[in-house]
Each structure stands twice: as C-alpha cells, then as structure tokens.
Short mmCIF file of C-alpha atoms in Angstrom, two decimals:
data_model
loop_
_atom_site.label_atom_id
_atom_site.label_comp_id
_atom_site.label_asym_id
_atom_site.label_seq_id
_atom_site.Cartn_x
_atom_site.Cartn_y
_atom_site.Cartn_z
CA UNK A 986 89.98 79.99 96.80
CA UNK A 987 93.04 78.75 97.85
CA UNK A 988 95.66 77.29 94.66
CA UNK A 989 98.88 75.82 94.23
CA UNK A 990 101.61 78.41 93.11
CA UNK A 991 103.23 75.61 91.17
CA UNK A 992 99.95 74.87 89.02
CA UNK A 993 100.00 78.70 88.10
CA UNK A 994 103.44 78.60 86.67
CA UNK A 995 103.45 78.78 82.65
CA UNK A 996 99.83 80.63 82.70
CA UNK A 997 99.36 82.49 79.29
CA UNK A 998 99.17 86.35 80.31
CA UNK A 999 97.01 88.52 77.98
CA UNK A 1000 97.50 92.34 77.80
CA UNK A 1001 94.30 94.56 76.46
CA UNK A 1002 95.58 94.53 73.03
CA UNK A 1003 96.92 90.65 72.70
CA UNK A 1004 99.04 87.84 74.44
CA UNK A 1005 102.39 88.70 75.69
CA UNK A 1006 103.58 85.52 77.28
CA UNK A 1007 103.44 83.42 80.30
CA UNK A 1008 104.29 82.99 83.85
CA UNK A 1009 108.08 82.08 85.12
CA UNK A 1010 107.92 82.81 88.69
CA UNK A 1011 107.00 85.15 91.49
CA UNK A 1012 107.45 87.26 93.97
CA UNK A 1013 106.84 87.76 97.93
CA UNK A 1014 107.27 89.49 100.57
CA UNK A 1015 109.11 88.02 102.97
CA UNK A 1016 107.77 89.84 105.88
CA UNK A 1017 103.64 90.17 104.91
CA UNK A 1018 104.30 86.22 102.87
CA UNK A 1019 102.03 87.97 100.39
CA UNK A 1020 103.13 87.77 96.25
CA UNK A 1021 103.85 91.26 95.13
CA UNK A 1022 104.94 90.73 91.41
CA UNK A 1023 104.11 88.09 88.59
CA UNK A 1024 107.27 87.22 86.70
CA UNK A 1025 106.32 87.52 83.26
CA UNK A 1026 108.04 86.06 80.31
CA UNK A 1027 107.77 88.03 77.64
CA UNK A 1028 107.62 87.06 73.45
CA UNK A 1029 106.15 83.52 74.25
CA UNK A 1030 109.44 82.01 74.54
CA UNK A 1031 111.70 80.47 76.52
CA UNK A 1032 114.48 82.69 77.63
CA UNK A 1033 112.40 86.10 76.47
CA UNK A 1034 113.17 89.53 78.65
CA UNK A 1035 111.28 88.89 81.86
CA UNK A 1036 109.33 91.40 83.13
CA UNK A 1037 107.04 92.22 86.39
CA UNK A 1038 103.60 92.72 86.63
CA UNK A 1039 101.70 93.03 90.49
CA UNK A 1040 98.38 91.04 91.27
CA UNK A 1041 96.78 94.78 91.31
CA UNK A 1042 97.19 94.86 87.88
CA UNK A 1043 94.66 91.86 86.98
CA UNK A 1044 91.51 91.82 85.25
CA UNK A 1045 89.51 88.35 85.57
CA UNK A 1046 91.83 85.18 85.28
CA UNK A 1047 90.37 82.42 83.52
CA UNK A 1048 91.39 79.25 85.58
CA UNK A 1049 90.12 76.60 83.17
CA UNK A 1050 92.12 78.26 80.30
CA UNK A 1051 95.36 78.77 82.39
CA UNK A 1052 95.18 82.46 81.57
CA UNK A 1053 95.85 86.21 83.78
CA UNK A 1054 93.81 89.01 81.38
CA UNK A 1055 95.87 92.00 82.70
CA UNK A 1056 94.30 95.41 82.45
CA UNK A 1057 97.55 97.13 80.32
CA UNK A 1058 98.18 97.21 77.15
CA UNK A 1059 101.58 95.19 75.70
CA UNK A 1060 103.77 97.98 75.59
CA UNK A 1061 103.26 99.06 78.98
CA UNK A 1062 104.00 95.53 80.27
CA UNK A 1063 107.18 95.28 78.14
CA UNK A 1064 108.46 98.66 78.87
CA UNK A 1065 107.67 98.07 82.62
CA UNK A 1066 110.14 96.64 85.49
CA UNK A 1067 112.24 93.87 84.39
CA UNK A 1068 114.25 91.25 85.82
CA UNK A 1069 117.40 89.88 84.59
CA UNK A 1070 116.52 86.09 84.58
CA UNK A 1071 120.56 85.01 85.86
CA UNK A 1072 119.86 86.76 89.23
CA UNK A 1073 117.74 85.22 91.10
CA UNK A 1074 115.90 87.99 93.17
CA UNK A 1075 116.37 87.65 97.17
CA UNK A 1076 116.51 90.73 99.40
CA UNK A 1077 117.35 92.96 96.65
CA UNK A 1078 113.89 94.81 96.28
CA UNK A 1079 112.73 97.80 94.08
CA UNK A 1080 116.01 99.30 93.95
CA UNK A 1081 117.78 96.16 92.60
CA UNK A 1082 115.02 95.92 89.73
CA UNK A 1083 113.88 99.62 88.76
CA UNK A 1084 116.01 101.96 90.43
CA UNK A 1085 114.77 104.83 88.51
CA UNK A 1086 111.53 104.57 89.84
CA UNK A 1087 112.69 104.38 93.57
CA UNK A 1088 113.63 105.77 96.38
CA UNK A 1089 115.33 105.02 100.21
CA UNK A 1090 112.30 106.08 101.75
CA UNK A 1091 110.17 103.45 99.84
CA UNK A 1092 111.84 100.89 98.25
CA UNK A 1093 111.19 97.29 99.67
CA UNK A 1094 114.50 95.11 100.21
CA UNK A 1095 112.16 92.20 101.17
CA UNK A 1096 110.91 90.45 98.15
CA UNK A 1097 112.30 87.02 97.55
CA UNK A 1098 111.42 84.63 94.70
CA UNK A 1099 109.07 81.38 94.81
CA UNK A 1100 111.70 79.55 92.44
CA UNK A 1101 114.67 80.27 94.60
CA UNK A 1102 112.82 79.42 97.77
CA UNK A 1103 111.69 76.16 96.67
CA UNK A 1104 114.03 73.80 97.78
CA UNK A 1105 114.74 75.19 101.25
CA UNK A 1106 114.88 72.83 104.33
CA UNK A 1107 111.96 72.55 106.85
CA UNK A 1108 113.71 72.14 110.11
CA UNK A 1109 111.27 71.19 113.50
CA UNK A 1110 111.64 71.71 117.19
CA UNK A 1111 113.31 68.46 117.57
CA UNK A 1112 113.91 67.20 114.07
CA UNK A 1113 114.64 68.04 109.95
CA UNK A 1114 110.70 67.94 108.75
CA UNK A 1115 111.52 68.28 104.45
CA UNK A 1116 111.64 70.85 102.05
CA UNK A 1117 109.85 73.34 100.76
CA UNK A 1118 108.24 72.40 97.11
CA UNK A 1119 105.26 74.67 96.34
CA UNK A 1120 102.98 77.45 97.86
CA UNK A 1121 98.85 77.87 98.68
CA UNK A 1122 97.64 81.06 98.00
CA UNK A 1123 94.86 82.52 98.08
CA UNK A 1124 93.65 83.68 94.86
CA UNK A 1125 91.60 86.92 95.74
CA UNK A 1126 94.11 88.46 98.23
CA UNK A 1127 97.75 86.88 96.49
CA UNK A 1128 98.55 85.76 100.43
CA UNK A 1129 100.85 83.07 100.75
CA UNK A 1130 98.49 80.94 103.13
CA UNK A 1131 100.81 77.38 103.24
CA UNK A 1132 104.15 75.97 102.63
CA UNK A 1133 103.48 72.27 100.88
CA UNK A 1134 106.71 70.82 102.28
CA UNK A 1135 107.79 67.40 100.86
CA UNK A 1136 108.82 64.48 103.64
CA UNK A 1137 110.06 62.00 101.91
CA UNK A 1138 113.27 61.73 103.32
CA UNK A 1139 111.73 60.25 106.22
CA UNK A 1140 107.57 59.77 105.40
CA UNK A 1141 108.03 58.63 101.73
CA UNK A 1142 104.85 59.72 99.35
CA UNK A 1143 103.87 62.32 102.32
CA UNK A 1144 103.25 66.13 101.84
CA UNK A 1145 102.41 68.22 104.75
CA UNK A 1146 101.00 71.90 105.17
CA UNK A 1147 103.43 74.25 107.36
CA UNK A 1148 101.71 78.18 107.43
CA UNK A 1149 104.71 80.51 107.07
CA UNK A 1150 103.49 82.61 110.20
CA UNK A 1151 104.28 79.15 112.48
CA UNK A 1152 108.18 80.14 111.29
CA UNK A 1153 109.74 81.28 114.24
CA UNK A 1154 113.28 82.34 111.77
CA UNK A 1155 113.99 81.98 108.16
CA UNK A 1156 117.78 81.63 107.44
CA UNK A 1157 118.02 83.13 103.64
CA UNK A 1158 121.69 82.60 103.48
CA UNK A 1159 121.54 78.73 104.60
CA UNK A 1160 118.38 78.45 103.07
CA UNK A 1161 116.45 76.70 106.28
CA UNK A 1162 113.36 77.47 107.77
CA UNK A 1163 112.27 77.38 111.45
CA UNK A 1164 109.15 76.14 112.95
CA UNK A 1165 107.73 75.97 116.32
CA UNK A 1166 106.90 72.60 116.03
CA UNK A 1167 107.88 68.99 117.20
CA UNK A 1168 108.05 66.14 113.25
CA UNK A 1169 105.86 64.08 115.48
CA UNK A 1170 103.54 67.29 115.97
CA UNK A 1171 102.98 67.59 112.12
CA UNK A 1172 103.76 64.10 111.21
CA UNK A 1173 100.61 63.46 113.06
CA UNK A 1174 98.40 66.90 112.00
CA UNK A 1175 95.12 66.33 109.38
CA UNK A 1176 96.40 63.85 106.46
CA UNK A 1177 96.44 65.63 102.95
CA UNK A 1178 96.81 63.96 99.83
CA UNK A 1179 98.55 66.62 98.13
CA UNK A 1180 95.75 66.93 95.63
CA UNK A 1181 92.79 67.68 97.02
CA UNK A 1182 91.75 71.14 97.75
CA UNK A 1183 92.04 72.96 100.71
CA UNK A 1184 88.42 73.43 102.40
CA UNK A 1185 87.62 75.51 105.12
CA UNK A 1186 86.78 72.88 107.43
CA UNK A 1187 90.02 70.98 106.63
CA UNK A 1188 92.09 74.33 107.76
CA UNK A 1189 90.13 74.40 110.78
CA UNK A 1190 91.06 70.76 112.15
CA UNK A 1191 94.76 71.59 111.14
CA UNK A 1192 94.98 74.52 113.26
CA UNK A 1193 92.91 73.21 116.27
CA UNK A 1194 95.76 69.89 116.37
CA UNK A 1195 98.54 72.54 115.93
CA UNK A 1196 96.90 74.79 118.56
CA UNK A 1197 97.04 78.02 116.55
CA UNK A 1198 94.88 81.20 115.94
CA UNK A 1199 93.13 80.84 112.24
CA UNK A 1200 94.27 83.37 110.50
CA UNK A 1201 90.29 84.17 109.31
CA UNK A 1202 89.20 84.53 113.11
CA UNK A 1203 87.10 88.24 112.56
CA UNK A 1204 88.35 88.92 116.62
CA UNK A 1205 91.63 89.93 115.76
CA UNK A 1206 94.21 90.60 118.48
CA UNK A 1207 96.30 93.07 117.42
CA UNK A 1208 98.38 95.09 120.29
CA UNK A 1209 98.81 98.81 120.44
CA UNK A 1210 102.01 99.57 117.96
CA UNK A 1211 104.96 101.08 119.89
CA UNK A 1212 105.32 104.35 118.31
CA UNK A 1213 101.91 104.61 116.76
CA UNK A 1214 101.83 108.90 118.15
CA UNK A 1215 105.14 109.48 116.68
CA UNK A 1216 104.36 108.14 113.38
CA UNK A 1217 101.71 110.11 113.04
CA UNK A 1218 103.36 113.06 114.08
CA UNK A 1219 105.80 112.08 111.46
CA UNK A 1220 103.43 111.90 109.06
CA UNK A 1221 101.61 115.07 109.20
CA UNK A 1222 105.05 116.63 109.30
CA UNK A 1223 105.88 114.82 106.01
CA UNK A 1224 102.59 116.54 104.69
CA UNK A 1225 103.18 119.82 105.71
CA UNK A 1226 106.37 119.92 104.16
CA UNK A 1227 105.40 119.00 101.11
CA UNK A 1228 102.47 121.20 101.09
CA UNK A 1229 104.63 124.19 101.88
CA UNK A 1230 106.46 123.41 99.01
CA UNK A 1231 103.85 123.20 96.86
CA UNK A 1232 102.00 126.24 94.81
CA UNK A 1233 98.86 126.50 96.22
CA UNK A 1234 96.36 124.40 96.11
CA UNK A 1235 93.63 124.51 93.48
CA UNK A 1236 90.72 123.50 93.82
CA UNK A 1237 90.14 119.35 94.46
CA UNK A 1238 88.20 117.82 91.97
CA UNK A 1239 87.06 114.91 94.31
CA UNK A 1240 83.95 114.79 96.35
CA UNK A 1241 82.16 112.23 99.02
CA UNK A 1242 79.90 110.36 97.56
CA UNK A 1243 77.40 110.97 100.33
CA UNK A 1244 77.87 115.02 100.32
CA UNK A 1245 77.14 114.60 96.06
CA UNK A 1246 74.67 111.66 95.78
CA UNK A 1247 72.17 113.80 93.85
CA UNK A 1248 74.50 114.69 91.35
CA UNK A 1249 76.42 111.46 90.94
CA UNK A 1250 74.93 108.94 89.12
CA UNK A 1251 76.13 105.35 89.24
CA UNK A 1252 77.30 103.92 86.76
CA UNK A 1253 74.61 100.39 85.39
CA UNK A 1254 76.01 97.06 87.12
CA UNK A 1255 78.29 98.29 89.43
CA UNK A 1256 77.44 97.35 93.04
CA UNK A 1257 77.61 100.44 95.71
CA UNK A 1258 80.00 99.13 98.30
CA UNK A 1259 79.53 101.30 101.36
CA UNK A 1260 78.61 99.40 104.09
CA UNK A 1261 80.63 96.67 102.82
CA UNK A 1262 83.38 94.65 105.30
CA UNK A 1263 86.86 94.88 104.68
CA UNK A 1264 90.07 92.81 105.18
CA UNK A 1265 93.28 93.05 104.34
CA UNK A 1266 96.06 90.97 102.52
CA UNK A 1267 96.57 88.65 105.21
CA UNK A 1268 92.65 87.66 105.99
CA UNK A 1269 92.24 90.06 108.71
CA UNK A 1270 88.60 91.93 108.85
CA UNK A 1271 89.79 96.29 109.77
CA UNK A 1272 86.01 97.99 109.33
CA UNK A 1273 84.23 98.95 106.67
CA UNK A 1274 83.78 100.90 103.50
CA UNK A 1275 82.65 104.07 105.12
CA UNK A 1276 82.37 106.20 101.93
CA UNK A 1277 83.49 106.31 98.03
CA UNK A 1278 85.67 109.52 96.61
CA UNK A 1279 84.42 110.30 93.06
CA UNK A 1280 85.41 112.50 90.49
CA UNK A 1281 81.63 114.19 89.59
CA UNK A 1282 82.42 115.46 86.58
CA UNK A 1283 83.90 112.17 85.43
CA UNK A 1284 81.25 109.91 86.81
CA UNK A 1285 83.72 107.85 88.68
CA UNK A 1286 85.05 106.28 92.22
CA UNK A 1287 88.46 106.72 92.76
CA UNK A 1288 88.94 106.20 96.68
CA UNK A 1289 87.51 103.85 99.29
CA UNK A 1290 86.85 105.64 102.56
CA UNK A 1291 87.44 102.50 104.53
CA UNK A 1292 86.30 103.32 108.72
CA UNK A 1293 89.26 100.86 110.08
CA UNK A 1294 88.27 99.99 113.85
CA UNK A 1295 90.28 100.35 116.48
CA UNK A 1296 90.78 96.66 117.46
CA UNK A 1297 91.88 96.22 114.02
CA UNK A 1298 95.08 98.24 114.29
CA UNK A 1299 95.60 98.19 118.46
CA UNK A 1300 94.77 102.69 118.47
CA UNK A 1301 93.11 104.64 120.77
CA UNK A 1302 90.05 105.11 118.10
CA UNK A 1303 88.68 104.24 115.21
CA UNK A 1304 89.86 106.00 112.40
CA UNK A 1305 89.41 106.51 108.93
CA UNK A 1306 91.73 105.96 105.48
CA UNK A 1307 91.62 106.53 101.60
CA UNK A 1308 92.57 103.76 99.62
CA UNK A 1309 92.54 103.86 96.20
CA UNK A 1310 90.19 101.89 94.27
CA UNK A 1311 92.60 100.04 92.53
CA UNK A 1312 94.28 98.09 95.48
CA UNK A 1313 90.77 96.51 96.33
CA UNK A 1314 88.73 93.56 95.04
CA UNK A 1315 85.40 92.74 95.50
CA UNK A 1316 84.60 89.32 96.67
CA UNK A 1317 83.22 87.34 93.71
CA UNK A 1318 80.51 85.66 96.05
CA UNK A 1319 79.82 87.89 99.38
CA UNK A 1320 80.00 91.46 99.86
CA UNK A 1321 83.40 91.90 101.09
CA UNK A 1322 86.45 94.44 100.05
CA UNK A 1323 90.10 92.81 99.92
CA UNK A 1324 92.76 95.38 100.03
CA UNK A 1325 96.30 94.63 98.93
CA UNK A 1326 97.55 96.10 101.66
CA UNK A 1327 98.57 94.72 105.07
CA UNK A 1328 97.87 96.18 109.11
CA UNK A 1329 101.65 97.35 109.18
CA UNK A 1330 100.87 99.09 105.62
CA UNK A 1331 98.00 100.51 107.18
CA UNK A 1332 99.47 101.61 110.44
CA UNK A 1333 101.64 104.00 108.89
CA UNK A 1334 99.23 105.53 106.38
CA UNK A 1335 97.61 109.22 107.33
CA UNK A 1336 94.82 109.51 108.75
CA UNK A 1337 91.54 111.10 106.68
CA UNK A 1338 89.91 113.63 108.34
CA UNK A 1339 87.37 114.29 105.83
CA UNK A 1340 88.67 117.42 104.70
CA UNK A 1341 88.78 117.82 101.27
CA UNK A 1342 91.31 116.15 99.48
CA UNK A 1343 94.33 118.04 97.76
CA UNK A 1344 97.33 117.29 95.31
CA UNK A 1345 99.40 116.72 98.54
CA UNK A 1346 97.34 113.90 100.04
CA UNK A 1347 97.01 112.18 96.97
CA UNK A 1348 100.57 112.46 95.96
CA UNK A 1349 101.21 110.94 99.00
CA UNK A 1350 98.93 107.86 98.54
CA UNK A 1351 100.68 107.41 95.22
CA UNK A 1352 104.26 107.39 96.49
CA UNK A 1353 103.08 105.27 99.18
CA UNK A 1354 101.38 102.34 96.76
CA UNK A 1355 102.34 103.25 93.27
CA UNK A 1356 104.57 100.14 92.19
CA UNK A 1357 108.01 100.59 90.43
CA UNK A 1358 106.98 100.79 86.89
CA UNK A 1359 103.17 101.52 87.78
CA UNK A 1360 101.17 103.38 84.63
CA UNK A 1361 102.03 106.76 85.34
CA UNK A 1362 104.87 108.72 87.44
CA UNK A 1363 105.36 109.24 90.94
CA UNK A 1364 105.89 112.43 90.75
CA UNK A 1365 102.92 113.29 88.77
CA UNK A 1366 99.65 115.10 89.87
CA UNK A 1367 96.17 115.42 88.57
CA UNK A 1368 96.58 118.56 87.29
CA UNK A 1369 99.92 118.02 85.44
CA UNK A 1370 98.94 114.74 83.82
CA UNK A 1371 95.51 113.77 82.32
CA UNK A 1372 96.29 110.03 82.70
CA UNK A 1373 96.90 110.60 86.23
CA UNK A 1374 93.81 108.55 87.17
CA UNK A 1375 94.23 105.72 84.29
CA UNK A 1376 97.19 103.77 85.99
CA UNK A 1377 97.17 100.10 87.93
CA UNK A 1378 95.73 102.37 91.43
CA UNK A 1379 92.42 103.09 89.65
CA UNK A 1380 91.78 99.81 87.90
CA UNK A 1381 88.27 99.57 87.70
CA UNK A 1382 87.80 96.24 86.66
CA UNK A 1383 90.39 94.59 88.70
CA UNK A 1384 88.09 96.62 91.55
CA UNK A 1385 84.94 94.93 90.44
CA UNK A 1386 85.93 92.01 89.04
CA UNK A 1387 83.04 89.77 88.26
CA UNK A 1388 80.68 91.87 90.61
CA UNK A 1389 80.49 93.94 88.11
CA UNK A 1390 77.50 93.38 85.55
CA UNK A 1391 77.27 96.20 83.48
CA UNK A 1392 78.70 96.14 79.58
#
C-alpha cells in the first residue's frame, strides 16, 4: 500500500523487550529513491540521541496504532548507528554515521534525508512547478514511489504527484529538482485531492497522460549492463582471494532444501515459497524463488535461491543468486517475494552455482548487505560466532510477516 512519509513521522517504535521512542525522519537513497534507515528518537523525548534502524529490521507495523514493532531488543537499537541530530545527513553516507563499521569498498555516500529534502523547488521544462512537501511510499518494499509537490505559488490549494524517476537532475547544493515535463503537462495530469489514497487505477491514468512506463509493468526493459563480464570476473577474483586467505574450509552446514526434503521438516504456519515471484525494491518482477538454503540441524531457512531471468538484468542467461532471508518480505495478500535490494544491487552480486556454500560466500553476502550497525560483525563467520545467524539478515518474522500463521 502506498502511504504518506509525513503521516509516518512521530510513529511509536517498539523493540522486543519495550518502547524506545518514535520516528524523526528518514533516510534514502538518492540513486535507488528507496528509504534505507528509520531515524529513531530515542528515550521518548524530544531532543533524545537519535539513532538508525533499516526497514529490514521490522516486524509487523500496526498502522491504526501509529506503531513499527522492530525485531531487536532496546539495547541493540540504542547501541546501534546514530546520528547527530545538528547535521542534517546529505551525501555523507555510512562513513559519516558509523565509520567503524565501514569501509571504501562499501560504504554508500548517497543517502540524503526526507526532512532536509522537503522544501526543495520543483522546476518544469518551461516553468517553476512548487516544492517538494512529503513522500508516497510503498509500505512493503520502503520505495519512494511519488514526490507530493505543493503549487500554491501559482495553483493555490493544489498538490500534484511528480515520480522521482521523471527527474532528469537533482541539484543538492541549490536544492532544485528537474523534471522532464512542461507546468501545463502536470497542471493538467489526473486531479488529486491530497487525501485520498493512491489506487492502482488512479496511477495508471497518471502515467498514460504523462506518457511514461509504470513502474509495475512485469515486461521490464532492462539493457545489457556495460561491463557486466568484467564484474564478474572481478568478482570471482574477489572470492578467490579471500578464499586463499582463508584456513580451509570446513564443512558447510547449509543444504538445498530440495537435495534434504526428507529430512527437513517445516516448521507449522510457515508458507513454502519456492515457486513464488519475485521483485525487487523498485517494483520490478527478476524470477522466482528457485530454492530455500536451510540449516538441517537447526530446522531453519536462511537463503532464498531466487532464479533471476535474463530479461530482468539485460545477461546472456538466466542465472541464479542467494539472498538472505532477511532482506525479503512476503506479500501479505499474494504469493510474491519483495527483496530490499535493487537490479544494480543485483547486477553486481556473484553468481550461485549450486555448489555448496562455504564461509567465503557467505562472508561475502554479509559484507555486501550487512548494514552499519547490523546485529552481529562483518567480519564474523558461522563458525566463530554462534549468533552469526540471529542478526537483521535472518529475520524471520520480518520474512514472513503476517503470512506466517504458526505460534
């Protein structure tokens, strides 16, 4: 469902163990325009240590009682990433807000904040269209869908829906953005009220006037990616490296789920999602869940084996990846898989070749996803840490969510 980002400001946010305070802000990525952190504010007041918590990280949210149930417990949310509430994040990334948990080679110098955003001027083809004053997002995938941009300097009482991929620039340090379109173009697009919710059907007839690809179209039109052979090349360099410098490898304690199935038993309420379709963080449909990666002697899934098709990603074949289970959701209503991940995320990911799966590969998935101040280290591995496999990547119940009927 798609929600104002203003409306979620000031939620209550509930740790496993009690209430540690509410919503101030958040933060995007300026590149995917998909919210990567929840700026928390901690101790219930005003002016308490802020701290940052990402969408993976969510159990159910109650929408009627204006509460996020995260799946931590109170310390780990306080002792996690913080912010320092007089410097207004734009550009800085992971470095500028946990630098002891980052690195060049992955931290992200793209995430912005909604708060210092809002307020930036809309400027058209032709003409100044308003300024920006909230965000739509979708609430299963965290994707910032719209830009509600307020006209009334020239359409008085009017607010008008501008998607952030119709931006042909954004100027950060003049604080304008740039769209490919005429005032008279979205002047005269599908009136909304500025209250009522955004339907499928409604999205439809805006795109159609503004003669643009919806972004839920399952044909998607990716184009081969420049570079795609060399990346990969890179990649299994990367791994080879690190597996030379690694003792060797014990044996893996994962299995397929289809090469085990007589030995695994599924757990009571939990739907079996191979089969399943999958799309990513920015409503694009990649394949399907092609297999799960348990842990048999704990009785639990800890990878997707998602099949990605070769449309999907513009290569030369299909091919297969390993997410893990905790940067998926489960549609509440249709049997769908939303990864937190985008095509360009998934483009430079290795590719599984259904070999079995050692320390290497999965340190590797962890460095790639693991969040600065994610449960756990980065430089931790299954054998060295027992609670290796209880951080935000192997949430369970943000995985199921309310799919999941079991006690």
């Amino acid at each position: 469902m798609l929600r104002s980002l203003n409306d979620l400001e000031r939620y209550k946010v509930s740790a496993t163990d009690g209430e540690v305070g509410s919503t101030a802000d958040f933060l995007f990525d300026d590149q995917q325009w998909v919210i990567r952190y929840l700026v928390v504010e901690t101790a219930g007041l005003l002016g308490g240590p802020r701290v940052l918590i990402p969408p993976i990280s969510f159990g159910k949210s109650n929408w009627l009682t204006r509460r996020f149930q995260v799946a931590l417990t109170s310390d780990k949310i306080k002792n996690g990433p913080s912010i320092d509430a007089d410097k207004p994040v734009s550009g800085v990334g992971w470095k500028g807000l946990a630098s002891e948990h980052a690195d060049d080679t992955t931290a992200d110098v793209h995430l912005r904040s909604a708060e210092e955003v809002r307020g930036y001027h809309v400027q058209g083809t032709d003409e100044p269209i308003g300024h920006v004053e909230d965000y739509i997002i979708d609430d299963v995938t965290w994707a910032v869908r719209y830009l509600v941009i307020d006209t009334n300097n020239w359409w008085f009482g009017k607010r008008v829906l501008v998607a952030p991929q119709w931006a042909t620039r954004v100027d950060w340090s003049e604080r304008n953005v740039y769209v490919d379109k005429t005032r008279e173009a979205i002047k005269n697009s599908p009136e909304w009220n500025g209250t009522d919710a955004i339907n499928r059907e409604y999205e439809g007839r805006l795109y159609e006037h503004l003669e643009q690809t919806v972004y839920w179209d399952d044909e998607l039109r990716s184009q081969p990616a420049t570079g795609d052979t060399m990346l990969l090349d890179e990649t299994k360099h990367t791994r080879q490296q690190n597996a030379n410098n690694d003792a060797p490898q014990r044996p893996s304690r994962l299995a397929r789920l289809s090469d085990v199935h007589a030995e695994f038993t599924a757990a009571d309420g939990r739907p079996d999602v191979r089969g399943w379709h999958v799309k990513t963080s920015d409503g694009h449909k990649i394949g399907t869940v092609e297999d799960l990666l348990v842990d048999v002697a704990a009785q639990r899934v800890l990878y997707l084996e998602v099949k990605v098709s070769k449309g999907a990603l513009g290569t030369s074949d299909d091919r297969s990846h390993l997410f893990p289970i905790g940067m998926a959701r489960l549609n509440d209503d249709s049997d769908e898989v939303y990864l937190s991940a985008s095509r360009e995320d998934i483009r430079a990911m290795p590719v599984y070749d259904h070999n079995i799966v050692n320390r290497t590969d999965e340190r590797l998935l962890r460095n790639r996803f693991s969040p600065a101040g994610a449960t756990g280290t980065r430089s931790a591995t299954p054998e060295a840490n027992e609670e290796y496999y209880t951080g935000d990547l192997f949430n369970h119940e943000h995985f199921y969510g309310t799919r999941w009927m079991g006690p």
